[in-house]
Structures are given as C-alpha cells and as structure tokens.
PDB file of C-alpha atoms in Angstrom:
ATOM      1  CA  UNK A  85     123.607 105.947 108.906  1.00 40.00           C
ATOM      2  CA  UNK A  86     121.712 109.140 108.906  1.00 39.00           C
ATOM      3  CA  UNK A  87     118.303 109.306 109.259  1.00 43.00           C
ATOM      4  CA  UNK A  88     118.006 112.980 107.996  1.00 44.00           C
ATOM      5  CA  UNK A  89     117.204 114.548 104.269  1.00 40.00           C
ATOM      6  CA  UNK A  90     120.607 115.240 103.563  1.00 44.00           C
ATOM      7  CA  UNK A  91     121.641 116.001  99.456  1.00 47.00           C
ATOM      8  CA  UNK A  92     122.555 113.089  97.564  1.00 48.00           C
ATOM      9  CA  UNK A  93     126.850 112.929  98.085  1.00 52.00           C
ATOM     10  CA  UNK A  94     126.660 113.257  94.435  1.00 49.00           C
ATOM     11  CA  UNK A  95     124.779 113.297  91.640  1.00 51.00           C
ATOM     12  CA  UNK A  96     126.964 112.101  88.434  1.00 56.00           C
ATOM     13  CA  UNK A  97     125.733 109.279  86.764  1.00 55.00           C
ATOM     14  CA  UNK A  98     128.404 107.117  88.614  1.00 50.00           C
ATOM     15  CA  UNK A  99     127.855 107.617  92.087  1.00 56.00           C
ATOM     16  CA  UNK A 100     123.631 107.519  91.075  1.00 59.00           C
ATOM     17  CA  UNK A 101     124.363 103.526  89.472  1.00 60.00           C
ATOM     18  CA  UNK A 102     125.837 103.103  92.748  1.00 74.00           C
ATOM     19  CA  UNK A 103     122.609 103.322  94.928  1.00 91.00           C
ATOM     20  CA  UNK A 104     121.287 100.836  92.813  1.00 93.00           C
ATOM     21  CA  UNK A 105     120.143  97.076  93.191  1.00 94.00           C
ATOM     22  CA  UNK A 106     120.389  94.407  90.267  1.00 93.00           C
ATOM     23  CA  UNK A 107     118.062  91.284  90.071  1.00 92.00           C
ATOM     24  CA  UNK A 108     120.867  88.839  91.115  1.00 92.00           C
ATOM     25  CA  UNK A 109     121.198  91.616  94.325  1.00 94.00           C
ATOM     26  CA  UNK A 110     117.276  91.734  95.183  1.00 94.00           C
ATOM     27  CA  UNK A 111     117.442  88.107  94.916  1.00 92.00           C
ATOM     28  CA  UNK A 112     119.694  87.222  97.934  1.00 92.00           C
ATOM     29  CA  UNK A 113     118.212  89.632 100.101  1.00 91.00           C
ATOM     30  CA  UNK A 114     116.405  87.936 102.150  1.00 92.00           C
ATOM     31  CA  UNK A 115     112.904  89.489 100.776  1.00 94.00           C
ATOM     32  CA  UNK A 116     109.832  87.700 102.597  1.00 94.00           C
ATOM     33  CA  UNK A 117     107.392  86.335 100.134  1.00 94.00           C
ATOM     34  CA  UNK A 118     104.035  87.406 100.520  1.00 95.00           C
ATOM     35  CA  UNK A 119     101.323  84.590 100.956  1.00 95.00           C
ATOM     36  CA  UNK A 120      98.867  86.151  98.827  1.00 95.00           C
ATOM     37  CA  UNK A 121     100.532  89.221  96.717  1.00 96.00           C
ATOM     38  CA  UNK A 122      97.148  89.679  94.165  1.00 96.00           C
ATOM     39  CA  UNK A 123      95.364  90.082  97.566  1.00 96.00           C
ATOM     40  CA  UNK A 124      98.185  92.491  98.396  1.00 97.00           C
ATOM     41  CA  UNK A 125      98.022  94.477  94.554  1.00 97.00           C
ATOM     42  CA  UNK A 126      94.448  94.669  94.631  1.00 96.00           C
ATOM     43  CA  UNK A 127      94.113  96.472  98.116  1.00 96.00           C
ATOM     44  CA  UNK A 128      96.981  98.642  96.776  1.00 97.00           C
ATOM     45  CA  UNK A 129      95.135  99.340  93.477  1.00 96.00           C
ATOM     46  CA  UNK A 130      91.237 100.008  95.236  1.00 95.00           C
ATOM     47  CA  UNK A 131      92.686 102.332  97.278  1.00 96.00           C
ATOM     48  CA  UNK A 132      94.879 104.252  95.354  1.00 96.00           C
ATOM     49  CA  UNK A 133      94.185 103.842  91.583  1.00 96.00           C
ATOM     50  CA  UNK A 134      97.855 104.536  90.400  1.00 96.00           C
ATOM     51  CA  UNK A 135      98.333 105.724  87.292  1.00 95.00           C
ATOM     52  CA  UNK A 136     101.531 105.947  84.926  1.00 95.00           C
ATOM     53  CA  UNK A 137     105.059 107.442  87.888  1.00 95.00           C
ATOM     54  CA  UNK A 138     102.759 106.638  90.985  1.00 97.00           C
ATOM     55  CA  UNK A 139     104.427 104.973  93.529  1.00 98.00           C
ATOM     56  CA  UNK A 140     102.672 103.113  96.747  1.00 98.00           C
ATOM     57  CA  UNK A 141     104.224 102.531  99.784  1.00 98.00           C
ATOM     58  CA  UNK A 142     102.382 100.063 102.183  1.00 98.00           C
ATOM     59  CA  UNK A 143     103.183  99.082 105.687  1.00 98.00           C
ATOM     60  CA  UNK A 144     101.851  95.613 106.518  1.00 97.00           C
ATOM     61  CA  UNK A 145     100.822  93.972 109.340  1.00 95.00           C
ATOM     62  CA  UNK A 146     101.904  90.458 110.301  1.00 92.00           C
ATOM     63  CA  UNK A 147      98.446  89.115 109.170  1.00 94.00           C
ATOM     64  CA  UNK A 148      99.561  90.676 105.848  1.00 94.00           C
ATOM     65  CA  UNK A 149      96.579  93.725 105.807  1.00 95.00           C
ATOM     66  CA  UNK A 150      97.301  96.949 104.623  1.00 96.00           C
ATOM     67  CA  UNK A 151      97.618  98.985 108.135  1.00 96.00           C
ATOM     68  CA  UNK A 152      99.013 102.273 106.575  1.00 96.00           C
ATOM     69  CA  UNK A 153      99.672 103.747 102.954  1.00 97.00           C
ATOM     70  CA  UNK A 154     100.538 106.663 100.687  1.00 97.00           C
ATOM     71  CA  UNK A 155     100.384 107.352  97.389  1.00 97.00           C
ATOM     72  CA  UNK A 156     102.663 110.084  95.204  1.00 97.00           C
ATOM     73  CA  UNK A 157     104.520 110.825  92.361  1.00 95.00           C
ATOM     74  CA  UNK A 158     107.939 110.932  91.476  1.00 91.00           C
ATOM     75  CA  UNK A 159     109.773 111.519  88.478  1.00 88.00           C
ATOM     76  CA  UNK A 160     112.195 109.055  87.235  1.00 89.00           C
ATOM     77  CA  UNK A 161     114.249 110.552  84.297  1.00 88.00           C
ATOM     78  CA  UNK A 162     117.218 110.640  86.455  1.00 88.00           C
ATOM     79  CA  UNK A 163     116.635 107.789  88.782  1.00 92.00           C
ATOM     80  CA  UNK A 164     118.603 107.803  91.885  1.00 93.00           C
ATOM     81  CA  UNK A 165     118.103 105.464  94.873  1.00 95.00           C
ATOM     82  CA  UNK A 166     118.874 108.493  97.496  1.00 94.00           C
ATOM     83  CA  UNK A 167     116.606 110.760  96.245  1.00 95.00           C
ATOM     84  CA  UNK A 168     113.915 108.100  95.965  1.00 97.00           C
ATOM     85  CA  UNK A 169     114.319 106.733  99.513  1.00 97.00           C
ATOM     86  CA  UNK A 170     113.614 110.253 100.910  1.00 97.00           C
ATOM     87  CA  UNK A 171     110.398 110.204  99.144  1.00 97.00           C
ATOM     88  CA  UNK A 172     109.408 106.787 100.727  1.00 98.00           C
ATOM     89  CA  UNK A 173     110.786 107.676 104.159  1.00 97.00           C
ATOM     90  CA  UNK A 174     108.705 111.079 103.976  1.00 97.00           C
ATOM     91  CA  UNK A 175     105.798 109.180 103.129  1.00 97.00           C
ATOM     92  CA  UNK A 176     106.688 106.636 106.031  1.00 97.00           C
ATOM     93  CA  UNK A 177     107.097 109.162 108.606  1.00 96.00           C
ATOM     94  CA  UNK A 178     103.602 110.689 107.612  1.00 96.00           C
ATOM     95  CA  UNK A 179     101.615 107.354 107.634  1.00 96.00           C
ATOM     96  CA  UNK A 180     102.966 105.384 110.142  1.00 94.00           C
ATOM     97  CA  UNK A 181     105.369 105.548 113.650  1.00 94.00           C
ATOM     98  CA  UNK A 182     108.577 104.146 113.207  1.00 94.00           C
ATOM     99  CA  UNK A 183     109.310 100.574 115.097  1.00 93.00           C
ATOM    100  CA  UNK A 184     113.371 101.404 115.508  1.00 92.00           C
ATOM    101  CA  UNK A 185     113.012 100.434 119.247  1.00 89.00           C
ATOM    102  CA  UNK A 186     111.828  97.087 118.254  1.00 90.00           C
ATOM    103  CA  UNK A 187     114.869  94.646 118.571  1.00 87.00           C
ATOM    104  CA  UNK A 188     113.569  93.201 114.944  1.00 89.00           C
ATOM    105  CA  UNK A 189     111.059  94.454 112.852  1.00 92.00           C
ATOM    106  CA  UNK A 190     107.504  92.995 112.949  1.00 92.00           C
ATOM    107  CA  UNK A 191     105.837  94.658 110.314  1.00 96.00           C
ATOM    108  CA  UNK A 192     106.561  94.870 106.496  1.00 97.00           C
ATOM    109  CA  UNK A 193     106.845  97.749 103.940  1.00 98.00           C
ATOM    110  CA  UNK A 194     105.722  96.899 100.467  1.00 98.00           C
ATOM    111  CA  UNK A 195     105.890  99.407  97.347  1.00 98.00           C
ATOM    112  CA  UNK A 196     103.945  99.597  93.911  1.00 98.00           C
ATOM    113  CA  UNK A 197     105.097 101.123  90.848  1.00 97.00           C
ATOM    114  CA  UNK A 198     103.479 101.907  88.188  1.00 97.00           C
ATOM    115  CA  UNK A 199     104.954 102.712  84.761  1.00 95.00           C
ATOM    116  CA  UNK A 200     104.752 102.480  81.168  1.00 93.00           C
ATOM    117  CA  UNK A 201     106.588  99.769  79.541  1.00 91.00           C
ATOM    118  CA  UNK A 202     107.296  95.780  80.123  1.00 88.00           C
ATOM    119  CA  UNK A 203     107.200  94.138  82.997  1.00 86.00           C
ATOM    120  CA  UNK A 204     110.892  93.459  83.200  1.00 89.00           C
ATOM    121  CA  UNK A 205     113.483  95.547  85.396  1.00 93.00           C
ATOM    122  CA  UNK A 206     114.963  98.294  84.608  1.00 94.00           C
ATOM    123  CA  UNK A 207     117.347 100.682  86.254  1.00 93.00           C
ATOM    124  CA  UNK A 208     114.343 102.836  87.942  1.00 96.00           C
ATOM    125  CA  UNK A 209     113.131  99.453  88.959  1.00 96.00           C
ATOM    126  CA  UNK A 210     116.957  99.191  90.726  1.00 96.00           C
ATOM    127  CA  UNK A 211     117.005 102.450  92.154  1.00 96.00           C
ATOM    128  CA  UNK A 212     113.346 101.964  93.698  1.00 97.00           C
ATOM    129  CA  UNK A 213     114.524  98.685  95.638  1.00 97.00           C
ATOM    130  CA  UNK A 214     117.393 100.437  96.780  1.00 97.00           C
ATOM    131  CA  UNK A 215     115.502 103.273  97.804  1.00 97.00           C
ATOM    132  CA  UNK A 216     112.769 100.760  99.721  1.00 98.00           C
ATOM    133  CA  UNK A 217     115.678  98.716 101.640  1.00 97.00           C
ATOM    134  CA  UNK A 218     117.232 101.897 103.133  1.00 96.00           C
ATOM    135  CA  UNK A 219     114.048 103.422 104.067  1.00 97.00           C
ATOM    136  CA  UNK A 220     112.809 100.219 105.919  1.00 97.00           C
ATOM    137  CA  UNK A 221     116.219 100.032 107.901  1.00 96.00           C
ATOM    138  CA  UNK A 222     115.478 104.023 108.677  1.00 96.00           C
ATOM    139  CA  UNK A 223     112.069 103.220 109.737  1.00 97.00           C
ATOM    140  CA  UNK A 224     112.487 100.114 111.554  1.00 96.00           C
ATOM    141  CA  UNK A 225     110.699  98.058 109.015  1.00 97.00           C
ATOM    142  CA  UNK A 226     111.483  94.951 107.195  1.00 97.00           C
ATOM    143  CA  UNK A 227     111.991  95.348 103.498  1.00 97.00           C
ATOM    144  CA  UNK A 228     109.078  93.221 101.606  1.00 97.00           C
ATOM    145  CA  UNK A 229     108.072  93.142  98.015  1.00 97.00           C
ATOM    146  CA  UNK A 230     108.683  95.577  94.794  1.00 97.00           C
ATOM    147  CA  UNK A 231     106.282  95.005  92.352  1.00 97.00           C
ATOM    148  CA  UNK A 232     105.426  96.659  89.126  1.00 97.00           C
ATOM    149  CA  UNK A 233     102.550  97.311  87.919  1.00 97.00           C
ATOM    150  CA  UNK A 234     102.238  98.383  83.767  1.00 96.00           C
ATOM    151  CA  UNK A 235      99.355  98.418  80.697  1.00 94.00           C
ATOM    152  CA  UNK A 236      99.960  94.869  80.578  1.00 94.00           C
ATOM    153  CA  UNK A 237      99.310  93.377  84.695  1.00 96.00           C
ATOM    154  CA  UNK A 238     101.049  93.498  88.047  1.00 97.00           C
ATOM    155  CA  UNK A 239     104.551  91.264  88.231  1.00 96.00           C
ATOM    156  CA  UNK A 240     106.362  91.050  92.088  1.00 96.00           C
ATOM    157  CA  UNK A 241     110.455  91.460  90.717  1.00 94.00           C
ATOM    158  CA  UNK A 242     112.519  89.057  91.391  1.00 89.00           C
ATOM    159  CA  UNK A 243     109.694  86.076  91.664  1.00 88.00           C
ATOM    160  CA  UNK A 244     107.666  84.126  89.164  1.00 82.00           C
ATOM    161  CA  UNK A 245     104.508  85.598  90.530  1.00 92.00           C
ATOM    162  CA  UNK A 246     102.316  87.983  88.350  1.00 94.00           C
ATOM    163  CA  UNK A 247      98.743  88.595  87.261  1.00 95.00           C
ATOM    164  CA  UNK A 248      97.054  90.628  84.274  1.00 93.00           C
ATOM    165  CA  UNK A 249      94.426  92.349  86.760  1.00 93.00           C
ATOM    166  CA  UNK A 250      94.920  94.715  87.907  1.00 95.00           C
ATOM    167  CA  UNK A 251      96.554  97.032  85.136  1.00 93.00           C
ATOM    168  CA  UNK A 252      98.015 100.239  84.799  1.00 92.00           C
ATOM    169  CA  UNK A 253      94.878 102.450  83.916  1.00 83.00           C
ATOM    170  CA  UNK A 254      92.201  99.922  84.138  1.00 77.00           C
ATOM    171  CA  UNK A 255      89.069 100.888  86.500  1.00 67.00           C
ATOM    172  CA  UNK A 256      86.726  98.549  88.102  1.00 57.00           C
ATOM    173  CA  UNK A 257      84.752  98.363  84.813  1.00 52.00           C
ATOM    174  CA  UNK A 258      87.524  98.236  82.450  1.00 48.00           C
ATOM    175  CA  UNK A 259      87.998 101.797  81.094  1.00 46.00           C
ATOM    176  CA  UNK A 260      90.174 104.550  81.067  1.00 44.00           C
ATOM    177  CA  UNK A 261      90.159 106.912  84.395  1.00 43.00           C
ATOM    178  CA  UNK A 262      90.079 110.560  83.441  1.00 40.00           C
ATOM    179  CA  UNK A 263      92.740 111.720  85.247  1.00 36.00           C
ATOM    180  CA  UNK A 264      91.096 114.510  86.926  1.00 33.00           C
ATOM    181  CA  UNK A 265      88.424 112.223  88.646  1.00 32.00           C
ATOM    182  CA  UNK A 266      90.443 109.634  89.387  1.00 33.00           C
ATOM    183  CA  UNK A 267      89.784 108.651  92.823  1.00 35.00           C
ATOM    184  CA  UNK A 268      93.060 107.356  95.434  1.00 35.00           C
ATOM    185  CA  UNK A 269      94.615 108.933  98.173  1.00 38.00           C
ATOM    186  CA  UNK A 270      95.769 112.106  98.735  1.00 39.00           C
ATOM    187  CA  UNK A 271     100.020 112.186  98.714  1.00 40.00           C
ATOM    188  CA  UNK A 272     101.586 111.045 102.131  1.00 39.00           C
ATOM    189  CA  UNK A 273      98.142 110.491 103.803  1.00 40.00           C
ATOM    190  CA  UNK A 274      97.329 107.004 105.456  1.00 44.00           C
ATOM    191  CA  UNK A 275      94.237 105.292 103.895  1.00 45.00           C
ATOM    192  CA  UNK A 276      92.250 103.607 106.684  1.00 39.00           C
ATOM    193  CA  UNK A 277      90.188 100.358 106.313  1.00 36.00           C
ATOM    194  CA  UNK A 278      86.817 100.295 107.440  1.00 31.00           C
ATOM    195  CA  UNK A 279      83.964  98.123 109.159  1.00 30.00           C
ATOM    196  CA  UNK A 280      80.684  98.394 109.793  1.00 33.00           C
ATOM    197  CA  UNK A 281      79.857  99.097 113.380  1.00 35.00           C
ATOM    198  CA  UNK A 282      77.033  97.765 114.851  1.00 38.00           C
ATOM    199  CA  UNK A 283      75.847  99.619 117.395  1.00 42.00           C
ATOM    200  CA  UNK A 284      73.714  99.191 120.429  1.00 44.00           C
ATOM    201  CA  UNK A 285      70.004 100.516 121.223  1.00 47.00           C
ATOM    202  CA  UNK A 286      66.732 100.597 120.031  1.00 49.00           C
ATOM    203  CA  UNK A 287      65.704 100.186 117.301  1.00 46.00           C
ATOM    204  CA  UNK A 288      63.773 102.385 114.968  1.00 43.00           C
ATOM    205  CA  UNK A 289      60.579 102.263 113.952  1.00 44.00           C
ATOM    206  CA  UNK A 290      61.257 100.578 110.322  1.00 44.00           C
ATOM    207  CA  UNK A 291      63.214  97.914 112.336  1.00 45.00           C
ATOM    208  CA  UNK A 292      67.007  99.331 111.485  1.00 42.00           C
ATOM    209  CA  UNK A 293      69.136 100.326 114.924  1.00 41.00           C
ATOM    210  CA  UNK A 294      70.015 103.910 115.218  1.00 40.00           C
ATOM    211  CA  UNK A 295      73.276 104.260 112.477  1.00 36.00           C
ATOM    212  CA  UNK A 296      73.431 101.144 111.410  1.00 33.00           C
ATOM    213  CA  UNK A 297      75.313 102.910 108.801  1.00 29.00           C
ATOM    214  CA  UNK A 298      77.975 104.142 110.401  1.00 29.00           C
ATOM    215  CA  UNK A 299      81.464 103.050 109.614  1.00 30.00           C
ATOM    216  CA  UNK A 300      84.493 103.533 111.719  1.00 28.00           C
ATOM    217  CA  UNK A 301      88.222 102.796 111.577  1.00 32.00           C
ATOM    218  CA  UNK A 302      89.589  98.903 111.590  1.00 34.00           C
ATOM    219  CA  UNK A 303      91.861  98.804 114.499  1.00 34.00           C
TER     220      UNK A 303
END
C-alpha cells in the first residue's frame, strides 16, 4: 500500500461505497476501548471547540493523554473514505512522527466528528472509519475510537458509551460560540499540554520565585 496522495482510483458512487465501513465491520475490528472516553471528548472539545464538519484527530499515548492533535474541516457532501484518509494522514504527518519502524504500534489515533444530525451512523460516519483505519496503518498507529459528536452529546460508534456534555456548539458556559471568536487550534498544528514550572532561585521580595508563572510544554 502506498503511502503517497495519489487520486482516488475512482470517484463514481460505486467504487466511493467501497472505501466504506458498516457498524457490523467497525465492530469486529479489533478497536481498543478507551478507559475513560468523556475524559478523552472533553480534552478533544477544550482544545479545539469543534463546531458543525470539524474533524479531530488525536494521537494518544499509552497512559491515554492527548500527546498530539489537529483540528480541520472537511466537507462531506460526497463522502469518500480515500479522500478523507489523506486529510487525516496530512494532519498526522504535521502533528506527530510516524512509529512504522515499531514492530507494533504503541500509541493510538482517535478522531472526533462533529455534525448536525442524530447520533446514529451514517455513511460519512462509514467513510470517516475507513479513512481513520488506513491512515493509522500508514502512520504506524493503532486505529482507536470514532466518535461523534452532534447538538444533542458525544456517542463513541459502535459502543454503548455516550454523554450529553459536551455538545456540538456548547461553550464552557452554555452558549452559542460566534464563530469568528471561537477559540481551537489552528488546522494541522499540534496542541501542546502544559504545566506549571517551578523554578529555582530566590525569591522576590513579595515572597513569589522569579516566574512562577511560567508554563512550559508537558513532555
């Protein structure tokens, strides 16, 4: 398998319900659980604050922290698996190195999409997990959840697991983001976690050390 940007082989609406995945598909897998997927939405949601055809891809550690992500949008009128992985493995290659020399993969790649409409799947739903399972095998990662995430919660397809909060469009106070204030990440650029440092030294004459302020990235 290629790991280039070729063109879709073809684009008729046959060959495009080919790179496709139904439920009963996604199912048998093999798709890891995660141990704690609202811990998983919400990091995905403060960070990015997706609204309506934004997708995020996250690569997570074994601990099950997000290490790398990107935010973007796509459009989905004609959805197509091929075209969609691209996106992801663009994003992928920006974000993160890939782990192909690994003789298994150790870390997981995780994608959010919001939409209008239900919960349910639907054939952009299919097309996304497609799209997610042949990026991770370019990338050297192993394929983890697909969860949506519409005006009524967050659901993770293809489990029984879903919450109502987080919500397409909510904000930490419960109203509607204008959309040109909106804060989240810029496309295809990793979002890093931070710590406080606390650094060494004297300290000042109101009693705080020098930058106690300071933040830095979380290894």
């Amino acid at each position: 398998m290629s790991a280039g940007f070729r063109s879709a082989p073809a684009s008729d609406p046959v060959s495009r319900l080919a790179r496709t995945l139904e439920p009963s598909e996604w199912a048998t897998a093999g798709i890891p659980l995660l141990r704690s997927p609202r811990t998983v939405v919400t990091s995905l949601w403060e960070l990015h604050r997706p609204t309506p055809s934004t997708a995020v891809v996250a690569v997570l550690g074994t601990d099950e922290r997000v290490a790398a992500s990107a935010s973007f949008t796509q459009r989905t009128d004609r959805p197509d698996g091929w075209a969609f992985r691209n996106s992801l493995l663009d994003r992928l290659r920006r974000v993160t190195p890939h782990d192909l020399r690994r003789r298994s993969p150790t870390r997981t790649a995780v994608l959010l999409f919001c939409r209008d409409g239900s919960s349910g799947w639907t054939d952009v739903d299919g097309a996304w997990m497609w799209g997610l399972r042949d990026a991770c095998t370019l990338h050297g990662l192993r394929c983890g959840a697909y969860i949506t995430l519409t005006g009524g919660g967050w659901q993770v397809l293809g489990e029984e697991r879903g919450g109502r909060r987080p919500y397409a469009g909510a904000t930490s106070n419960g109203t509607q983001p204008d959309p040109r204030t909106a804060p989240g990440a810029l496309a295809g650029q990793a979002v890093p976690l931070t710590v406080p440092v606390r650094p060494k030294g004297p300290r000042s004459s109101d009693g705080a050390p020098p930058g106690a302020y300071r933040q830095a990235a979380a290894g």
